[in-house]
Each structure stands twice: as C-alpha cells, then as structure tokens.
GROMACS .gro file of C-alpha atoms in nm:
model
  264
    1MET     CA    1  -0.676   1.733   1.383
    2ARG     CA    2  -0.665   1.974   1.677
    3SER     CA    3  -0.922   2.252   1.679
    4ARG     CA    4  -0.812   2.614   1.701
    5ALA     CA    5  -0.926   2.613   2.065
    6GLY     CA    6  -0.718   2.303   2.125
    7LEU     CA    7  -0.415   2.473   1.979
    8LYS     CA    8  -0.460   2.772   2.206
    9SER     CA    9  -0.491   2.546   2.510
   10THR     CA   10  -0.172   2.362   2.423
   11PHE     CA   11   0.026   2.677   2.361
   12ARG     CA   12  -0.103   2.842   2.678
   13SER     CA   13   0.043   2.559   2.888
   14TYR     CA   14   0.394   2.652   2.783
   15SER     CA   15   0.387   3.019   2.869
   16HIS     CA   16   0.739   3.129   2.779
   17LEU     CA   17   0.680   3.026   2.419
   18LEU     CA   18   0.365   3.237   2.404
   19THR     CA   19   0.517   3.578   2.357
   20ALA     CA   20   0.385   3.882   2.178
   21ALA     CA   21   0.538   3.751   1.859
   22PHE     CA   22   0.288   3.470   1.861
   23LEU     CA   23  -0.018   3.532   2.078
   24ALA     CA   24  -0.088   3.900   2.135
   25ALA     CA   25  -0.397   3.816   2.336
   26PHE     CA   26  -0.181   3.671   2.613
   27VAL     CA   27   0.078   3.946   2.632
   28LEU     CA   28   0.094   4.153   2.950
   29SER     CA   29   0.143   4.523   2.895
   30SER     CA   30   0.486   4.638   3.006
   31SER     CA   31   0.314   4.911   3.206
   32ALA     CA   32   0.131   4.650   3.412
   33CYS     CA   33   0.438   4.533   3.597
   34LYS     CA   34   0.748   4.715   3.713
   35ASN     CA   35   1.091   4.563   3.685
   36ALA     CA   36   1.170   4.451   4.038
   37PHE     CA   37   1.538   4.442   3.950
   38GLU     CA   38   1.533   4.814   3.876
   39GLU     CA   39   1.399   4.883   4.223
   40ALA     CA   40   1.668   4.667   4.381
   41SER     CA   41   1.940   4.822   4.161
   42THR     CA   42   2.052   4.477   4.051
   43LYS     CA   43   2.061   4.549   3.679
   44ASN     CA   44   2.377   4.355   3.598
   45THR     CA   45   2.280   4.007   3.715
   46ASN     CA   46   2.175   3.715   3.497
   47ASP     CA   47   1.825   3.724   3.643
   48ALA     CA   48   1.793   4.094   3.567
   49TYR     CA   49   1.917   4.057   3.210
   50PHE     CA   50   1.677   3.768   3.153
   51PHE     CA   51   1.384   3.961   3.300
   52ASP     CA   52   1.461   4.254   3.072
   53ALA     CA   53   1.498   4.022   2.771
   54LYS     CA   54   1.154   3.875   2.826
   55ARG     CA   55   1.002   4.219   2.872
   56ALA     CA   56   1.165   4.336   2.548
   57LEU     CA   57   1.029   4.027   2.374
   58ASP     CA   58   0.679   4.106   2.498
   59GLN     CA   59   0.722   4.450   2.342
   60LYS     CA   60   0.851   4.297   2.015
   61ASN     CA   61   1.181   4.477   2.066
   62TYR     CA   62   1.381   4.184   1.935
   63ASP     CA   63   1.714   4.362   1.901
   64LEU     CA   64   1.706   4.469   2.266
   65ALA     CA   65   1.598   4.121   2.373
   66ILE     CA   66   1.896   3.970   2.190
   67GLU     CA   67   2.127   4.227   2.349
   68LYS     CA   68   2.006   4.128   2.696
   69LEU     CA   69   2.018   3.754   2.625
   70THR     CA   70   2.371   3.768   2.488
   71ALA     CA   71   2.478   3.950   2.806
   72LEU     CA   72   2.394   3.634   3.005
   73THR     CA   73   2.677   3.411   3.114
   74PRO     CA   74   2.732   3.099   2.899
   75ALA     CA   75   2.614   2.872   3.178
   76TYR     CA   76   2.293   3.071   3.225
   77GLN     CA   77   2.228   3.060   2.851
   78GLU     CA   78   2.213   2.681   2.872
   79ARG     CA   79   1.901   2.692   3.089
   80ARG     CA   80   1.601   2.542   2.913
   81GLU     CA   81   1.383   2.850   2.952
   82VAL     CA   82   1.661   3.073   2.820
   83ILE     CA   83   1.713   2.847   2.518
   84THR     CA   84   1.346   2.862   2.424
   85THR     CA   85   1.343   3.238   2.482
   86PHE     CA   86   1.638   3.280   2.247
   87ALA     CA   87   1.443   3.077   1.990
   88SER     CA   88   1.130   3.287   2.046
   89VAL     CA   89   1.321   3.612   1.996
   90TYR     CA   90   1.483   3.507   1.671
   91ALA     CA   91   1.157   3.354   1.547
   92GLY     CA   92   0.979   3.681   1.617
   93ARG     CA   93   1.243   3.881   1.433
   94CYS     CA   94   1.219   3.629   1.149
   95GLY     CA   95   0.855   3.730   1.105
   96LEU     CA   96   0.686   3.429   1.261
   97ASP     CA   97   0.337   3.488   1.395
   98PHE     CA   98   0.294   3.159   1.575
   99LEU     CA   99  -0.084   3.133   1.598
  100LYS     CA  100  -0.138   3.275   1.250
  101LEU     CA  101   0.093   3.019   1.090
  102ALA     CA  102  -0.034   2.728   1.297
  103THR     CA  103  -0.392   2.823   1.213
  104ALA     CA  104  -0.316   2.861   0.842
  105ILE     CA  105  -0.169   2.511   0.836
  106THR     CA  106  -0.444   2.358   1.051
  107ASP     CA  107  -0.728   2.522   0.858
  108ASN     CA  108  -0.594   2.389   0.526
  109PRO     CA  109  -0.529   2.022   0.601
  110GLY     CA  110  -0.548   1.925   0.235
  111GLY     CA  111  -0.356   2.226   0.108
  112ARG     CA  112  -0.011   2.214  -0.039
  113LEU     CA  113   0.217   2.293   0.253
  114PHE     CA  114   0.481   2.489   0.062
  115VAL     CA  115   0.211   2.703  -0.101
  116ILE     CA  116   0.075   2.789   0.244
  117LEU     CA  117   0.420   2.866   0.381
  118THR     CA  118   0.504   3.091   0.087
  119SER     CA  119   0.183   3.288   0.139
  120GLN     CA  120   0.269   3.348   0.506
  121PHE     CA  121   0.615   3.494   0.436
  122ARG     CA  122   0.553   3.721   0.141
  123ASN     CA  123   0.793   3.991   0.265
  124ALA     CA  124   1.074   3.761   0.370
  125THR     CA  125   1.439   3.850   0.312
  126THR     CA  126   1.773   3.679   0.355
  127GLY     CA  127   1.776   3.837   0.702
  128SER     CA  128   1.450   3.658   0.778
  129ILE     CA  129   1.605   3.330   0.670
  130ALA     CA  130   1.904   3.387   0.899
  131ASP     CA  131   1.681   3.466   1.198
  132CYS     CA  132   1.458   3.162   1.140
  133ALA     CA  133   1.770   2.946   1.109
  134GLU     CA  134   1.900   3.085   1.439
  135ALA     CA  135   1.569   3.012   1.610
  136GLU     CA  136   1.579   2.657   1.479
  137THR     CA  137   1.939   2.617   1.597
  138TRP     CA  138   1.847   2.721   1.950
  139MET     CA  139   1.557   2.475   1.967
  140ARG     CA  140   1.778   2.197   1.835
  141LYS     CA  141   1.999   2.242   2.141
  142LEU     CA  142   1.726   2.056   2.327
  143ALA     CA  143   1.767   1.756   2.093
  144PRO     CA  144   2.140   1.758   2.008
  145THR     CA  145   2.133   1.398   1.881
  146ASN     CA  146   1.803   1.447   1.695
  147THR     CA  147   1.620   1.246   1.960
  148PHE     CA  148   1.302   1.450   1.965
  149THR     CA  149   1.145   1.260   2.252
  150SER     CA  150   1.383   1.463   2.471
  151LEU     CA  151   1.156   1.762   2.403
  152THR     CA  152   0.814   1.811   2.557
  153PRO     CA  153   0.516   1.788   2.320
  154ASP     CA  154   0.478   2.166   2.322
  155GLU     CA  155   0.848   2.218   2.254
  156ASN     CA  156   0.825   1.980   1.961
  157VAL     CA  157   0.526   2.168   1.817
  158PHE     CA  158   0.718   2.493   1.859
  159LEU     CA  159   1.025   2.346   1.686
  160ALA     CA  160   0.806   2.224   1.400
  161ILE     CA  161   0.644   2.565   1.353
  162VAL     CA  162   0.986   2.735   1.363
  163SER     CA  163   1.109   2.490   1.098
  164PHE     CA  164   0.802   2.560   0.885
  165ALA     CA  165   0.879   2.930   0.926
  166ARG     CA  166   1.232   2.878   0.802
  167ILE     CA  167   1.097   2.703   0.492
  168GLY     CA  168   0.848   2.985   0.443
  169ALA     CA  169   1.123   3.245   0.474
  170VAL     CA  170   1.332   3.067   0.210
  171LEU     CA  171   1.040   3.034  -0.031
  172GLY     CA  172   0.917   3.387   0.035
  173THR     CA  173   1.264   3.524  -0.036
  174TYR     CA  174   1.346   3.333  -0.352
  175ALA     CA  175   1.017   3.209  -0.499
  176ASP     CA  176   0.806   3.522  -0.440
  177ILE     CA  177   1.014   3.815  -0.563
  178ASP     CA  178   0.708   4.038  -0.613
  179ASN     CA  179   0.587   3.970  -0.257
  180ASP     CA  180   0.231   3.878  -0.351
  181GLY     CA  181   0.230   3.556  -0.149
  182VAL     CA  182   0.238   3.330  -0.454
  183ALA     CA  183   0.537   3.165  -0.621
  184ASP     CA  184   0.642   3.364  -0.927
  185THR     CA  185   0.572   3.228  -1.272
  186GLY     CA  186   0.884   3.059  -1.397
  187PHE     CA  187   1.032   2.993  -1.054
  188ASP     CA  188   1.239   2.676  -1.077
  189SER     CA  189   1.367   2.528  -0.752
  190CYS     CA  190   1.602   2.307  -0.951
  191ASN     CA  191   1.784   2.616  -1.080
  192THR     CA  192   2.049   2.713  -0.825
  193THR     CA  193   2.054   3.071  -0.954
  194GLN     CA  194   1.691   3.098  -0.842
  195LEU     CA  195   1.716   2.885  -0.527
  196PRO     CA  196   2.074   2.855  -0.396
  197ASP     CA  197   2.184   2.503  -0.317
  198ALA     CA  198   2.249   2.587   0.049
  199ASP     CA  199   1.895   2.716   0.090
  200ALA     CA  200   1.744   2.415  -0.086
  201ARG     CA  201   1.933   2.193   0.156
  202SER     CA  202   1.807   2.396   0.449
  203VAL     CA  203   1.451   2.339   0.329
  204GLY     CA  204   1.517   1.965   0.337
  205VAL     CA  205   1.659   1.978   0.688
  206SER     CA  206   1.377   2.195   0.819
  207MET     CA  207   1.117   1.972   0.657
  208ASN     CA  208   1.268   1.665   0.822
  209LEU     CA  209   1.289   1.844   1.156
  210ALA     CA  210   0.923   1.946   1.137
  211VAL     CA  211   0.811   1.593   1.045
  212SER     CA  212   1.014   1.434   1.326
  213ALA     CA  213   0.916   1.692   1.586
  214LEU     CA  214   0.546   1.664   1.506
  215ALA     CA  215   0.566   1.285   1.515
  216ALA     CA  216   0.726   1.303   1.860
  217SER     CA  217   0.465   1.555   1.979
  218GLY     CA  218   0.167   1.349   1.871
  219SER     CA  219   0.024   1.650   1.688
  220THR     CA  220  -0.158   1.610   1.356
  221ILE     CA  221  -0.081   1.961   1.230
  222ALA     CA  222  -0.018   1.942   0.853
  223GLY     CA  223  -0.120   1.578   0.870
  224THR     CA  224  -0.220   1.532   0.505
  225ALA     CA  225   0.086   1.709   0.366
  226LEU     CA  226   0.321   1.519   0.594
  227SER     CA  227   0.150   1.190   0.514
  228ASN     CA  228   0.204   1.258   0.145
  229LEU     CA  229   0.570   1.329   0.216
  230SER     CA  230   0.605   1.009   0.417
  231ASN     CA  231   0.447   0.812   0.134
  232THR     CA  232   0.690   0.972  -0.111
  233CYS     CA  233   0.985   0.885   0.110
  234SER     CA  234   0.877   0.526   0.158
  235SER     CA  235   0.860   0.479  -0.217
  236LEU     CA  236   1.213   0.607  -0.281
  237PRO     CA  237   1.520   0.388  -0.320
  238ALA     CA  238   1.758   0.409  -0.024
  239GLY     CA  239   2.008   0.627  -0.207
  240ALA     CA  240   1.748   0.892  -0.285
  241ASN     CA  241   1.553   0.893   0.041
  242PHE     CA  242   1.632   1.227   0.206
  243CYS     CA  243   1.375   1.204   0.484
  244SER     CA  244   1.612   1.123   0.771
  245ILE     CA  245   1.879   1.381   0.690
  246PHE     CA  246   1.938   1.654   0.949
  247THR     CA  247   2.270   1.789   0.824
  248PRO     CA  248   2.277   1.992   0.499
  249GLY     CA  249   2.602   1.841   0.377
  250ASP     CA  250   2.466   1.487   0.407
  251PHE     CA  251   2.225   1.527   0.115
  252THR     CA  252   2.363   1.334  -0.182
  253SER     CA  253   2.314   1.438  -0.543
  254PRO     CA  254   2.028   1.187  -0.597
  255MET     CA  255   1.864   1.312  -0.276
  256MET     CA  256   1.889   1.671  -0.394
  257LYS     CA  257   1.723   1.589  -0.725
  258VAL     CA  258   1.426   1.442  -0.540
  259LEU     CA  259   1.418   1.725  -0.287
  260ASP     CA  260   1.424   1.990  -0.559
  261GLY     CA  261   1.137   1.809  -0.726
  262VAL     CA  262   0.937   1.804  -0.401
  263ILE     CA  263   0.988   2.179  -0.358
  264LYS     CA  264   0.895   2.246  -0.720
   0.00000   0.00000   0.00000
C-alpha cells in the first residue's frame, strides 16, 4: 500500500493532473505569472486558449476553462495533455478533490469502498454525475479499446480515481438524499425508482474501469476492496460475471442482479 507521501510523489510527477481541484499545495497563484499571450496579443490561437484554460483550472473556474478548451480546434483537442486537462476540468466541476479521495481510500484499506465513496460525495447532484462521466469519457480516449497499458501508471491512477468519483457521485445523489454522507435507511439499489437502471449500469462500468486501470498501474489503492470484488467475480458463473464489461448496454439481466447486490 503506498504511503500518503508516496501518493504525493507519484502525483507530482504528472504535473498537469495536479491542478487546484486536487492538490492546492501545488497550485501557482495566478498573480505569480502573467499570460505571455496577452502581451503578444495572440489571444485567439490554440496555445493561448490552452494557456488560459489551464490558468482558469488553477483558479477553479471550471466553466471558463471549458469555454477555452472547447474553443480549441478538434486536432488540438486530441493532444494528450489537452485530453487530460479536459478530464481534470470536468472532474473538478464534478466535485472531485483528488488527494482527499485518494487518501480516504488509502487510509481505509479494509473499509467498504462504496461506503467511503458515498461519504466523499454527500452533496452530489445529477450535474455532478454528468461531469464525472464526462471526465471519465475524456480519460478513456487514451484507451479506446480498453487496453489500459496504453496509459502511463499515473494516468491509470487518475482514471481510477475519476471512476471512483463517478461512483461516489451516483451514490451521493441517489443513496444519500439527506446529504449526511451515509446511505439513507431503506435505500435499495435493486429498486430502479431509487437507483435508475442507467446509473446502476454506470456504477458497474466505472467499477470495472477502476479495477482495470489500477491493475495496469501497479497501484494497490483500494486493494482489499478490489480483491474482494475479484474474488466475487471469480466465483460467478460466466453468464453473471460482470467484471469485464465496459459498455452499459452489455450488462445482461443476470449480471445486473449481481451488480445491484454488490452495490446494496
């Protein structure tokens, strides 16, 4: 299990993922550096838009960051650093505090993962879910065929934490109506009026993404919880084993029954 210091060292090595949304200690004040593009009056170039987007992200101005990123040309948006910045922006707007969530998971290795995730997203809304989903979608661009070895170890850890955040946003929205960080008495994940089927499926996809990404990264974050999940999957008959599904529509009815039970 990585120590908290080890986590910080890993995250520091991939600087564009370490924005104000995640590690405030490493954020540079916007007053400390002046936008060179403003001085050169080159405000309408891709480089200028991207510079401004990253500055807005540092300031937690996620709406402005998205505005600047979407102004980039399609080709420029396919750059690896731009993709991860898009993901960082949407994750920040989703409510993800990277270090806080990673620490909560790491410091509770024997804890129930979904309980931890619910506690971290007590004020989540459907908008939070949508933003976390968008962040996850951007990171998945780096592994379009679900081959997670195409990501760096740090990118895989980031994808896993984003996927955990998406699960937390879903559970915080539907399982914790009173926003106290604990699943409400009587919450039943098997009841689609309490947890919509589409959102239950998204939990399954995000869970599988997190497991696969962490396995590819070599990280042991959430090791006990993920080991329990792996043991559950290995004991399931083929028709009910949902652990390699990355598309919501591919979950069969038997798979959904097991998945709902895992969530519950």
